[in-house]
Coordinates of C-alpha atoms in Angstrom, one line a residue:
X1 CA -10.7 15.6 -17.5
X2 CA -12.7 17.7 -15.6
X3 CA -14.4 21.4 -15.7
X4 CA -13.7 23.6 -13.3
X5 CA -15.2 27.2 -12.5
X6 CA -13.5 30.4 -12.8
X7 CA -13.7 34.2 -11.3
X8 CA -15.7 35.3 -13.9
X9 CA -18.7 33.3 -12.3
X10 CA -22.0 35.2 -12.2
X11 CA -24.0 32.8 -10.0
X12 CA -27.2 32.8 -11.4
X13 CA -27.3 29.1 -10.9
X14 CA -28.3 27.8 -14.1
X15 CA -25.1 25.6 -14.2
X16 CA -26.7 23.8 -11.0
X17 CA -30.1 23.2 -13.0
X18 CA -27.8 21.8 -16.1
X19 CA -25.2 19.4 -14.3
X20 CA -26.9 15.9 -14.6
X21 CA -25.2 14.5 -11.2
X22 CA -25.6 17.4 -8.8
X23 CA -21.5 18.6 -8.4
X24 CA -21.9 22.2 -9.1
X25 CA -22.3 24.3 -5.2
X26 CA -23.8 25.4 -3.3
X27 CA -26.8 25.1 -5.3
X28 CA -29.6 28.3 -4.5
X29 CA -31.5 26.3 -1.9
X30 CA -28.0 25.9 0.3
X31 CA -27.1 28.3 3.2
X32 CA -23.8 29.4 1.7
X33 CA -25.4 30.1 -1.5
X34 CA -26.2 33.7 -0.6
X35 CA -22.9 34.6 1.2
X36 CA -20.9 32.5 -1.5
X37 CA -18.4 34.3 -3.7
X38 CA -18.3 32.0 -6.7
X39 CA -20.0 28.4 -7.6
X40 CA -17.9 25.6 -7.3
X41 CA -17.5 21.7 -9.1
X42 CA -16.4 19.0 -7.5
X43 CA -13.7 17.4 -9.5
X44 CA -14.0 13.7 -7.4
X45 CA -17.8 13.7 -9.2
X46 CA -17.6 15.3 -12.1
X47 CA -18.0 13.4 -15.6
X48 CA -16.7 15.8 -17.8
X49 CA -20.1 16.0 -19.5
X50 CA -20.0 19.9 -20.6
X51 CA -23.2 20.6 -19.4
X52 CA -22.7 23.2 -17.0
X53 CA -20.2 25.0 -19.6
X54 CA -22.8 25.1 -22.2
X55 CA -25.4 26.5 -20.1
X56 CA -23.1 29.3 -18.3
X57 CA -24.2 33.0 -19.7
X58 CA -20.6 34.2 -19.2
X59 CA -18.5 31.9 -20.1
X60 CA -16.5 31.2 -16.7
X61 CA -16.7 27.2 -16.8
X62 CA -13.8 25.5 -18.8
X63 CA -12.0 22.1 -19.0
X64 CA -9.3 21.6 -16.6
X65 CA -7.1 21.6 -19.8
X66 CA -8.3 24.8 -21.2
X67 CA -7.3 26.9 -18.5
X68 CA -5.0 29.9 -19.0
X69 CA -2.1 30.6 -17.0
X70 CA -3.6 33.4 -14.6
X71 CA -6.5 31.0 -14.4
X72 CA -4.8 27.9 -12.9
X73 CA -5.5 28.8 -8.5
X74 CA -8.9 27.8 -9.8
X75 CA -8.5 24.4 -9.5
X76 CA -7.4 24.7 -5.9
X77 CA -10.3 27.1 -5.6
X78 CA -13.1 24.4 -6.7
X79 CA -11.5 21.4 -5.4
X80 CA -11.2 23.3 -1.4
X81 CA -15.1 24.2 -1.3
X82 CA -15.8 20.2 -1.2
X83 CA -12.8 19.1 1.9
X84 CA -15.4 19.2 4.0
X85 CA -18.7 19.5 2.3
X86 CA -18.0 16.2 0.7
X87 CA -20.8 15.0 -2.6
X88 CA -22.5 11.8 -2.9
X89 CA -22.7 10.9 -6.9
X90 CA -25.7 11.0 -8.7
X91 CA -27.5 12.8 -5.6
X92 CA -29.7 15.0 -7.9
X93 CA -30.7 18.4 -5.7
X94 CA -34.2 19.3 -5.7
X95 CA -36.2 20.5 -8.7
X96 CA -38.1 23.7 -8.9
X97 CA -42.0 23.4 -9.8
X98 CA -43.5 25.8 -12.1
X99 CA -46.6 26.8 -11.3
X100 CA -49.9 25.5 -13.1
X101 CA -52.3 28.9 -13.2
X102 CA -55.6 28.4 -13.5
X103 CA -56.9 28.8 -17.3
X104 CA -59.7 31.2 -16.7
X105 CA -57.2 34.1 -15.5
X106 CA -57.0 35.1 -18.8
X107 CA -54.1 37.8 -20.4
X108 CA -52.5 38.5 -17.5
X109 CA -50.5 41.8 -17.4
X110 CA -47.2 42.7 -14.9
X111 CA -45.2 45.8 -15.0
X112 CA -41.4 45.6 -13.9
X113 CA -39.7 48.9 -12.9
X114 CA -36.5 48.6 -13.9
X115 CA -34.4 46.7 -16.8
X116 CA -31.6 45.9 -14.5
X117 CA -30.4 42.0 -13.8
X118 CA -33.1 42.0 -10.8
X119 CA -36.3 42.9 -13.7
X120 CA -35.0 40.9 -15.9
X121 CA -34.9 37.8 -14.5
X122 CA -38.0 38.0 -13.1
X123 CA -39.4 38.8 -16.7
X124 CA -37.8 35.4 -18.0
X125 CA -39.7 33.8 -14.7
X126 CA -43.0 34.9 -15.6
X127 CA -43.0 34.4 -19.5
X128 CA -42.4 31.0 -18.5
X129 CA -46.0 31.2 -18.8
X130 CA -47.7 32.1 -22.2
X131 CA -50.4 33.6 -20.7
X132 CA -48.6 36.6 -19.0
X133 CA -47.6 39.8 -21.1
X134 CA -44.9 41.7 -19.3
X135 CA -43.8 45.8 -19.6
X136 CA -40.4 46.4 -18.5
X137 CA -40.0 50.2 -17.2
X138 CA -36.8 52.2 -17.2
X139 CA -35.9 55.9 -16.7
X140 CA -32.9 55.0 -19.0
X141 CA -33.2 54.5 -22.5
X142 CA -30.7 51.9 -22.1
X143 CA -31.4 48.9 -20.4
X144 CA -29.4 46.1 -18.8
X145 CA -28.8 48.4 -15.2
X146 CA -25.8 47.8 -13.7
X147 CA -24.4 45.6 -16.2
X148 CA -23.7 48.2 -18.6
X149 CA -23.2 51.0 -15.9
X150 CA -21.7 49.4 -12.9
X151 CA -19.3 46.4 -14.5
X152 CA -16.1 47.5 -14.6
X153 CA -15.1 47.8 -18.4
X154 CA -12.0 45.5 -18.1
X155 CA -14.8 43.0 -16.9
X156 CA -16.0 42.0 -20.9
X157 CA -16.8 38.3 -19.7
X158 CA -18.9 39.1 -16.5
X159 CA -20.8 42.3 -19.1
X160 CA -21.8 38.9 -21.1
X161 CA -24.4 38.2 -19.4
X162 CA -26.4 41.0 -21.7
X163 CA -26.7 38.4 -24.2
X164 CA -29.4 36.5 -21.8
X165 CA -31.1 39.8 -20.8
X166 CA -31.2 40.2 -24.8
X167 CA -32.7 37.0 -25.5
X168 CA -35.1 37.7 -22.4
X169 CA -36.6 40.6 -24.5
X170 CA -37.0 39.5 -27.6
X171 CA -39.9 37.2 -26.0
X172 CA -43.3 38.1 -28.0
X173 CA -44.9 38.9 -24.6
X174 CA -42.4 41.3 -23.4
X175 CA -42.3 44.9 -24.6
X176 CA -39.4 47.2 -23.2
X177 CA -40.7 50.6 -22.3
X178 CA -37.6 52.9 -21.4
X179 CA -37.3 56.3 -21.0
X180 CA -40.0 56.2 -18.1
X181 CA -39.5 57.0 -14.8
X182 CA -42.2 55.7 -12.5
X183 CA -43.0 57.8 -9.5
X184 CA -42.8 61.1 -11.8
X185 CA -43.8 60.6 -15.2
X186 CA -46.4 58.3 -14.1
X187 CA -47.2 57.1 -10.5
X188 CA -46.6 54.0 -8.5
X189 CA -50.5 54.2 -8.1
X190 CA -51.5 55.0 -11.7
X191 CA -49.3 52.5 -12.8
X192 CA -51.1 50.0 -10.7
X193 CA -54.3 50.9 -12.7
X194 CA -53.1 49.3 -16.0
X195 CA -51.3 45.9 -14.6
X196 CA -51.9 43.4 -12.5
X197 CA -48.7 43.2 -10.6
X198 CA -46.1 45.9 -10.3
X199 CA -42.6 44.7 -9.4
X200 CA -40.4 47.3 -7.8
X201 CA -36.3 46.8 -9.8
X202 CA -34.9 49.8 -9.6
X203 CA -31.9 48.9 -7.2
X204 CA -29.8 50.9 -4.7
X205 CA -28.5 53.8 -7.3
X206 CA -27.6 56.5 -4.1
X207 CA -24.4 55.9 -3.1
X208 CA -23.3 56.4 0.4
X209 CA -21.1 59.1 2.0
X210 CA -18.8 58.9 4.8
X211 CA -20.5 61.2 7.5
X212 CA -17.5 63.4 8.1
X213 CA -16.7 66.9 8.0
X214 CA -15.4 67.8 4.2
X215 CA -16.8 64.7 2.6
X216 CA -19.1 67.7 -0.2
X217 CA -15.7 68.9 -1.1
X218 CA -14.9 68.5 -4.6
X219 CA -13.0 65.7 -5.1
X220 CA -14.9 63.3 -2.8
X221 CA -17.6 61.1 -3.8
X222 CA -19.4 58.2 -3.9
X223 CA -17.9 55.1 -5.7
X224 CA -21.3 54.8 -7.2
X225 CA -21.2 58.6 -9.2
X226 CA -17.3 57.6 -10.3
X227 CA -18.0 54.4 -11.5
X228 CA -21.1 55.9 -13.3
X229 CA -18.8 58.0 -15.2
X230 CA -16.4 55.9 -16.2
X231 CA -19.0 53.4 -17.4
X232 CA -21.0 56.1 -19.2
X233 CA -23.9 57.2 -17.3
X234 CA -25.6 59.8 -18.7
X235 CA -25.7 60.5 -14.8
X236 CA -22.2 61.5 -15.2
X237 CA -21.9 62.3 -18.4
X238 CA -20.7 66.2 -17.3
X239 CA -18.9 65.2 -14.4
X240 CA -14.7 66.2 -14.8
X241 CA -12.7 64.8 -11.8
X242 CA -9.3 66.2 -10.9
X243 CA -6.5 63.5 -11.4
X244 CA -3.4 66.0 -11.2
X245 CA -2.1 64.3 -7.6
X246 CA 0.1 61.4 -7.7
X247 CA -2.7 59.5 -5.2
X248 CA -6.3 58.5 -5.0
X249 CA -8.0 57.3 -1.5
X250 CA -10.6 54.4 -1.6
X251 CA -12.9 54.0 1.3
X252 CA -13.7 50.4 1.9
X253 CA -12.4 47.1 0.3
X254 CA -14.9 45.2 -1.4
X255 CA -15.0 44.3 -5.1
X256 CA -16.4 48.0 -6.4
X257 CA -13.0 49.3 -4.3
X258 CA -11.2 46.6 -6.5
X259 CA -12.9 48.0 -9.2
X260 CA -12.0 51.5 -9.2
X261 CA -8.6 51.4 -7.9
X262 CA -8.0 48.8 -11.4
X263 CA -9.2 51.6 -13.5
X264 CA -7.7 54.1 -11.9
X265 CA -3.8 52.5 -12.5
X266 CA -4.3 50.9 -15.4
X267 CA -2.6 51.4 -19.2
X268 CA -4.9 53.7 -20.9
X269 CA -3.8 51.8 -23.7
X270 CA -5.4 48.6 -22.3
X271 CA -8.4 50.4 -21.3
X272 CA -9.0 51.6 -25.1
X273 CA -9.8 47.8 -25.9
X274 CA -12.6 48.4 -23.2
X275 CA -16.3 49.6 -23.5
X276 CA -14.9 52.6 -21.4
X277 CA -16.6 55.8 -21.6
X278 CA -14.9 58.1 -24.2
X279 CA -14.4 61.1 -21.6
X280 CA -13.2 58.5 -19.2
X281 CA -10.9 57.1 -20.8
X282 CA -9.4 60.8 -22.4
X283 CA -9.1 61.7 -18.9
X284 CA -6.8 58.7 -17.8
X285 CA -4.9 59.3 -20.1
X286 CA -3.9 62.6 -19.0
X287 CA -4.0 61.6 -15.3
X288 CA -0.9 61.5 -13.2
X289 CA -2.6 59.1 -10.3
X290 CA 0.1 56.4 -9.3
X291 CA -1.0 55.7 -6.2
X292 CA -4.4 54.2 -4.7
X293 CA -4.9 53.7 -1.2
X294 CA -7.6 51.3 -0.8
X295 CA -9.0 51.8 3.5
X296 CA -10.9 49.2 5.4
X297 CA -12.6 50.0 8.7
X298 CA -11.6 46.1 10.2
X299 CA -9.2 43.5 9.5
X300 CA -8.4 41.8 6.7
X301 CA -10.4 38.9 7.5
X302 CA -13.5 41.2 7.1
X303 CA -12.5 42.4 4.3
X304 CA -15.2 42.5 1.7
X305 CA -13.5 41.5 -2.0
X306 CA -13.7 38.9 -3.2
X307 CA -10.8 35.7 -3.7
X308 CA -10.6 36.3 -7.7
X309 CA -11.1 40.3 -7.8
X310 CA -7.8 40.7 -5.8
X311 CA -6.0 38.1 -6.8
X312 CA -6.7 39.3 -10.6
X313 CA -4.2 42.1 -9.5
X314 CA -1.2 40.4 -9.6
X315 CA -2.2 39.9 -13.7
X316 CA -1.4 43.6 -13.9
X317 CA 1.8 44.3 -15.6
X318 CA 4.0 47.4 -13.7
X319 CA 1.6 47.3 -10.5
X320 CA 2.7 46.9 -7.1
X321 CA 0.7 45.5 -4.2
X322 CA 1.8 46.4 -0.8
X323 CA 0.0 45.5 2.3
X324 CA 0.7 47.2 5.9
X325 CA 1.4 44.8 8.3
X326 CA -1.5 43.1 10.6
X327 CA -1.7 40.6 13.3
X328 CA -4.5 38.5 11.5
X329 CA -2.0 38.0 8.6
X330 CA 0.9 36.0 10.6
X331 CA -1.1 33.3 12.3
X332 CA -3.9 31.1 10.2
X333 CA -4.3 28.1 12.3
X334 CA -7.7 28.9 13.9
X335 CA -9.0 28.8 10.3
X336 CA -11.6 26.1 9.7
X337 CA -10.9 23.7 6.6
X338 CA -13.7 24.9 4.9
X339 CA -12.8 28.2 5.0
X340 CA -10.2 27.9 1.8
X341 CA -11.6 31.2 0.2
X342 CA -10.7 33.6 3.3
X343 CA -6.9 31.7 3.7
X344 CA -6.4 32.0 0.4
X345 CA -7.0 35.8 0.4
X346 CA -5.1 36.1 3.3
X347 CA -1.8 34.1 2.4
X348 CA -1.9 36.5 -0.4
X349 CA -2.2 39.6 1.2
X350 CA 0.6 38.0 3.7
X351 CA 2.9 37.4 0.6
X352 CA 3.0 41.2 -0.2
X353 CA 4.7 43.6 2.3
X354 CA 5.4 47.0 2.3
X355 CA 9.1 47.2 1.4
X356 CA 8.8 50.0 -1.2
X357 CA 7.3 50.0 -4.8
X358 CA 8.7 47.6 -7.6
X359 CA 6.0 48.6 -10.0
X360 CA 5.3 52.2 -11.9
X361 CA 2.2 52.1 -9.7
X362 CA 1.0 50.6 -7.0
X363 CA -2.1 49.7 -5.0
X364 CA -1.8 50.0 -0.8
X365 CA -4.0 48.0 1.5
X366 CA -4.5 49.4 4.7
X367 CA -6.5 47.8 7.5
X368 CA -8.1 49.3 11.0
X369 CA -7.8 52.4 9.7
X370 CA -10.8 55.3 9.4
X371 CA -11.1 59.0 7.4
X372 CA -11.8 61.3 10.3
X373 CA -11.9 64.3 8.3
X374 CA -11.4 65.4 4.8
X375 CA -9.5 69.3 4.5
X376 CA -9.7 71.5 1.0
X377 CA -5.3 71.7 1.1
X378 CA -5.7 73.1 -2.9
X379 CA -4.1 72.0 -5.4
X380 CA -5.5 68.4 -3.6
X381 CA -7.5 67.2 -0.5
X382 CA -6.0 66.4 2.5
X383 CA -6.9 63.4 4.0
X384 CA -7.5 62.8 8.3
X385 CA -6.9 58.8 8.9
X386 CA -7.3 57.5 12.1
X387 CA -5.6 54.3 12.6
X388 CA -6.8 54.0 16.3
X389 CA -3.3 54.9 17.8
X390 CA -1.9 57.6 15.4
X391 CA -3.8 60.3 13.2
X392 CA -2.1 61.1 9.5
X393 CA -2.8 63.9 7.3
X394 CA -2.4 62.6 3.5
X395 CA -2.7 64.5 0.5
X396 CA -4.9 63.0 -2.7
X397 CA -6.5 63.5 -5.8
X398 CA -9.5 62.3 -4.6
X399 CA -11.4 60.2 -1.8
X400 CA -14.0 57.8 -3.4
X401 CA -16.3 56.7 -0.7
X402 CA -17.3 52.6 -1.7
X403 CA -18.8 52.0 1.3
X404 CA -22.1 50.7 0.0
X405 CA -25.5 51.8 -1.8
X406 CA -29.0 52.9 -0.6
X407 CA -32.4 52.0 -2.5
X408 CA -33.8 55.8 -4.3
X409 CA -37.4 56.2 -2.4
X410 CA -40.7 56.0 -4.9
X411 CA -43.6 57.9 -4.5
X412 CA -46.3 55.4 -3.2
X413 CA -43.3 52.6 -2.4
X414 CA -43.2 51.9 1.7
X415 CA -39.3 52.9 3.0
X416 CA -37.5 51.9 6.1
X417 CA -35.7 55.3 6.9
X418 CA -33.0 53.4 8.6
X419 CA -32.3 50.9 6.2
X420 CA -33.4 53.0 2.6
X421 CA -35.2 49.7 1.8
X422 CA -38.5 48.6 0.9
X423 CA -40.5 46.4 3.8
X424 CA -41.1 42.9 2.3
X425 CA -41.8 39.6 2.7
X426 CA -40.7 37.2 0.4
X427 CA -40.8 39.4 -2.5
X428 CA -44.1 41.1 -1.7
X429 CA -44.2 45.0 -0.9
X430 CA -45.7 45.2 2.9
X431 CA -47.2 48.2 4.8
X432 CA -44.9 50.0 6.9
X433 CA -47.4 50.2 9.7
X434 CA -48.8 46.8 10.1
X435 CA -46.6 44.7 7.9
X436 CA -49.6 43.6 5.9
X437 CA -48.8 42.9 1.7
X438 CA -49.8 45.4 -0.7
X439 CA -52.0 43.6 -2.3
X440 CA -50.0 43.6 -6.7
X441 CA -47.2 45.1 -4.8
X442 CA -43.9 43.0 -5.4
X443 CA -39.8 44.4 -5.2
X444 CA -36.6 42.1 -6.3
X445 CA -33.4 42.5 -6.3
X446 CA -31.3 45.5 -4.5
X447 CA -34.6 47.5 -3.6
X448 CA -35.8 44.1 -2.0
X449 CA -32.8 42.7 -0.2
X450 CA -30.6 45.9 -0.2
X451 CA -27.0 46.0 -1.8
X452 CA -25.9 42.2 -1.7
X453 CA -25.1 39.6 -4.0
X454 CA -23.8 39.5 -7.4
X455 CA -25.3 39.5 -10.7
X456 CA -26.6 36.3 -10.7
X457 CA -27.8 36.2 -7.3
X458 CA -30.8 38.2 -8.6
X459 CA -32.0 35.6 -10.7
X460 CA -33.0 33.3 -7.4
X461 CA -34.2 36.5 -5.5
X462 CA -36.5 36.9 -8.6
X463 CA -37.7 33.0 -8.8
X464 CA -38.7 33.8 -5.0
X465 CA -40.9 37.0 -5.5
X466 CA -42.1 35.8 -9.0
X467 CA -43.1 32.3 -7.1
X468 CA -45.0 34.8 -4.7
X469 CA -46.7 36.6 -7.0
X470 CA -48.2 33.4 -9.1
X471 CA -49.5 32.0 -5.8
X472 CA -51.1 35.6 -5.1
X473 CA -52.6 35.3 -9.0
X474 CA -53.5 31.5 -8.6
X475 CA -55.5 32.0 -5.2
X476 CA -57.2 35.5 -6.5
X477 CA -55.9 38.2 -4.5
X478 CA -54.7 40.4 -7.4
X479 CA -57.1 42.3 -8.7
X480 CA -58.1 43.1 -12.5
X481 CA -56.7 46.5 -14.1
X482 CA -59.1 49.1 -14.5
X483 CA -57.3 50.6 -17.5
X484 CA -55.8 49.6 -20.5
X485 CA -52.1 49.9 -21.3
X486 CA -53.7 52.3 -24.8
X487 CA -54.4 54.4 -22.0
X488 CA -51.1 54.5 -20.2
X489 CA -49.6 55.2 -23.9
X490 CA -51.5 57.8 -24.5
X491 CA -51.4 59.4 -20.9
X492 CA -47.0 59.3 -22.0
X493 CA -48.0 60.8 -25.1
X494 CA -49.6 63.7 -24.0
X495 CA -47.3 64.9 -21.3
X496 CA -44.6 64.9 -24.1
X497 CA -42.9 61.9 -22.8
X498 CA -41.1 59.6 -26.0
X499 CA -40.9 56.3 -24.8
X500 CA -38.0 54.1 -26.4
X501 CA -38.6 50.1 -27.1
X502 CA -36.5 47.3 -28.3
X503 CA -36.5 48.8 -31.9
X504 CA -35.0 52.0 -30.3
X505 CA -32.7 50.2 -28.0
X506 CA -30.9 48.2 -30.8
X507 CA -30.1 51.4 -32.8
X508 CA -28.4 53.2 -30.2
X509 CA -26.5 49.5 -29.5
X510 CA -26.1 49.4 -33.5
X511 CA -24.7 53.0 -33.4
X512 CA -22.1 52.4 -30.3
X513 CA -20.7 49.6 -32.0
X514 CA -20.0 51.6 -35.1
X515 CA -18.5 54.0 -33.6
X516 CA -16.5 51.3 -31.1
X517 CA -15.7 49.3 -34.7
X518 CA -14.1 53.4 -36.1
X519 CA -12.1 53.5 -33.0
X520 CA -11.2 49.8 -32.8
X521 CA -12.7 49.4 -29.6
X522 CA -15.9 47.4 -28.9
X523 CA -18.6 49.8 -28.7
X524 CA -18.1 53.9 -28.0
X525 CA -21.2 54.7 -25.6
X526 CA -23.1 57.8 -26.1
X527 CA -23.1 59.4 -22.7
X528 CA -26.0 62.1 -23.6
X529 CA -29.6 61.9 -23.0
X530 CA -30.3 64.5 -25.7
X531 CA -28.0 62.3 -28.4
X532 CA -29.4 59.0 -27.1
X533 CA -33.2 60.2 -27.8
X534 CA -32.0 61.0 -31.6
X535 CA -30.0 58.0 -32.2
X536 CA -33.3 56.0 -30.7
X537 CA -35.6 58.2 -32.8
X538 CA -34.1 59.2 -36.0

């Protein structure tokens, strides 16, 4: 027997660190690690040991026995990656060093902005060492980033990874400080007074907009604000969206397009087992969408989702998935073998054709195909798609625009205007000018490499900066705080600003079960800023 890996795979790679024989890839230091939609075991090498399944935060490796039904392509999946990438046994990959700091650095104190996936693995990199006390920022006054506000809440296995990001802060040398938003309740530059290092987490929360005429309208917007409200943002929390048209237009085709189509056609009734937002899921239930038409600019060998996202469709009961017809779906051969992943994807896109719907709703790929121009056509939005040949008007509910994310620019942070991202190398914060290091400057995740990767693609970003920033400490170019964090406290204090901790944190999580455990669903989120200050601070 053998384990294999499933779609609910976060990556963060501590499977590879567990396996004793080196069969889990591509390991972190490999090429295709960053591009790579899932890990992968080799099931000609692997010894059954259980390892990798015990160290997994989500859950996603299981004995080749254990599988369910819906999970079974997943042997296919984990036994193609190695047809040409072939492993020798017992070929141990590399270890990673932790570095030794010198003892007469003292306390040393680092402030991460942002309690996201990126912040907090690199907290649990630096309280690897005892020495090193670590503040985690967040405007929010509840953590965890885009697991709690971007998963998709039919996703329960990939939200899992919270329990790490728990167990992270429950370390006796980290102290969560939410409710704090750097760059105007206290400055990049003050900030820097009180810490030795400042790491830059905050992400890419600005999603991006089709530059088009219409694309203000009501109605269209960024896949970024919907999935905000249907994960409980307090963002979004007043946002009302008008689902009274039969269809809905997605703009792009990665996973988050995946995402909110899924949502969009599901059974209310499933969705109530869900950590959906209350408001959310009251308004599905009156919504009369039927139709999503998911748009991608290329063909469907660019297209962004991944192998288990779109296949997980075909799992849901009463949907129909019709694909328009395209050259790149009739002929495979020029595939490479290693390329199982993409001919996978595309044999099943080729298996579903437009030949009417079978299902009570249905889900349409379409491919080479653009929105020109969106049209206010009340009592919905008319659509202008340009397919290259032909120009269509359609009429929908509403045009989501997942066509990516920008970074949110800081006061005192260095920006590419082209690129909304912070200039870096290797993790540390450069000048914009001369490309020279900010000396206690560092950015991970998102705001470092832009909008790539999945969740656990942040925990290697974050062993890279951290790794900077230790050999910055270890060869004395960060410089001692001027200020103590009292100071910083009472600085808050004063301007009227009420910090919440881990203390505060755990009742709002103890009141949103309670309320979940009322309505037999897992937790109901409070959506409110005012009602999450009370519940924090009764």
């Amino acid at each position: 027997m053998v384990h294999v890996i499933t779609g609910s795979c976060c990556s963060d790679a501590r499977c590879v660190t567990a396996c004793p024989l080196d069969v889990i890839h591509p390991r972190p230091d490999e090429p295709e690690f960053a591009s790579a939609e899932m890990l992968h075991i080799d099931p000609k090498t692997c010894i059954d040991c259980g390892a990798c399944a015990d160290a997994c935060p989500v859950d996603a490796i299981v004995p080749i026995d254990k599988l369910l039904p819906s999970q079974q392509h997943f042997v296919e999946v984990n036994a193609d990656y190695f047809v040409d990438r072939p492993v020798a046994p017992f070929s141990i990959g590399p270890t990673r060093a932790i570095p030794v700091l010198p003892p007469e650095l003292g306390g040393v104190r680092v402030a991460i902005v942002g309690s996201g996936p990126a912040g907090m693995y690199a907290a649990e990199e630096l309280l690897r060492h005892n020495d090193i006390d670590v503040d985690v920022f967040d405007r929010l006054l509840t953590p965890w980033g885009l697991v709690r506000s971007g998963v998709a809440p039919d996703h329960p296995e990939t939200k899992a990874v919270a329990a790490t990001f728990e167990t992270i802060a429950r370390e006796k040398n980290l102290r969560l400080r939410l409710g704090v938003e750097i760059g105007t309740d206290v400055s990049i530059d003050n900030l820097r007074k009180h810490y030795h290092a400042v790491i830059v987490a905050t992400g890419a929360p600005i999603g991006r907009a089709l530059d088009i005429p219409g694309t203000t309208l009501p109605g269209s917007l960024s896949a970024h604000e919907f999935a905000g409200w249907y994960n409980g943002h307090p963002d979004a929390a007043d946002k009302q969206f008008d689902l009274s048209s039969t269809r809905a237009i997605v703009v792009g085709n990665g996973n988050v397009a995946l995402d909110i189509a899924r949502i969009l056609l599901a059974d209310p009734a499933d969705l109530a087992d869900t950590d959906i937002a209350p408001h959310a899921l009251e308004a599905l239930r009156r919504s009369r969408v039927q139709e999503v038409q998911i748009l991608g600019r290329r063909g469907p060998r660019d297209a962004a989702f991944s192998e288990s996202e779109l296949t997980a469709l075909a799992t849901i009961p009463g949907l129909d998935i019709d694909v328009e017809p395209h050259p790149e779906l009739e002929d495979m051969r020029e595939l490479d073998p290693g390329e199982g992943a993409l001919r996978r994807k595309l044999r099943f896109l080729r298996t579903r054709s437009v030949d009417g719907s079978r299902g009570d709703k249905r889900i349409v790929f379409r491919f080479d195909t653009r929105v020109t121009a969106i049209h206010d056509a009340a009592p919905a939005l008319s659509v202008q798609i340009s397919t290259g040949t032909t120009t269509e008007m359609v009429p929908a509910a509403l045009v989501i625009h997942a066509i990516g994310h920008d970074s949110q620019p800081i006061p005192g942070i260095p920006t590419h205007p082209s690129s909304a991202r912070t200039p870096n190398a290797k993790g540390r914060i450069t000048d914009d000018v001369d490309g020279t290091p900010i000396t206690g400057l560092y950015t991970v995740g998102w705001h470092k490499r832009g909008a790539t990767g999945v969740i656990g693609t942040n925990r290697n970003c974050s062993q890279e900066t951290v790794g900077a920033l230790l050999a910055d400490l270890a060869d004395g170019r960060l410089t001692q705080p001027i200020s103590a964090v009292a100071t910083l406290d009472s600085m808050l204090a004063a301007r009227g600003i009420q910090t919440t901790d881990l203390r505060g944190w755990h009742r709002i999580d103890t009141e949103e079960r309670r309320r979940g455990e009322a309505a037999s669903r897992p937790r109901s989120k409070i959506v409110r800023y005012s009602e999450l200050s009370t519940t924090a601070h009764p």
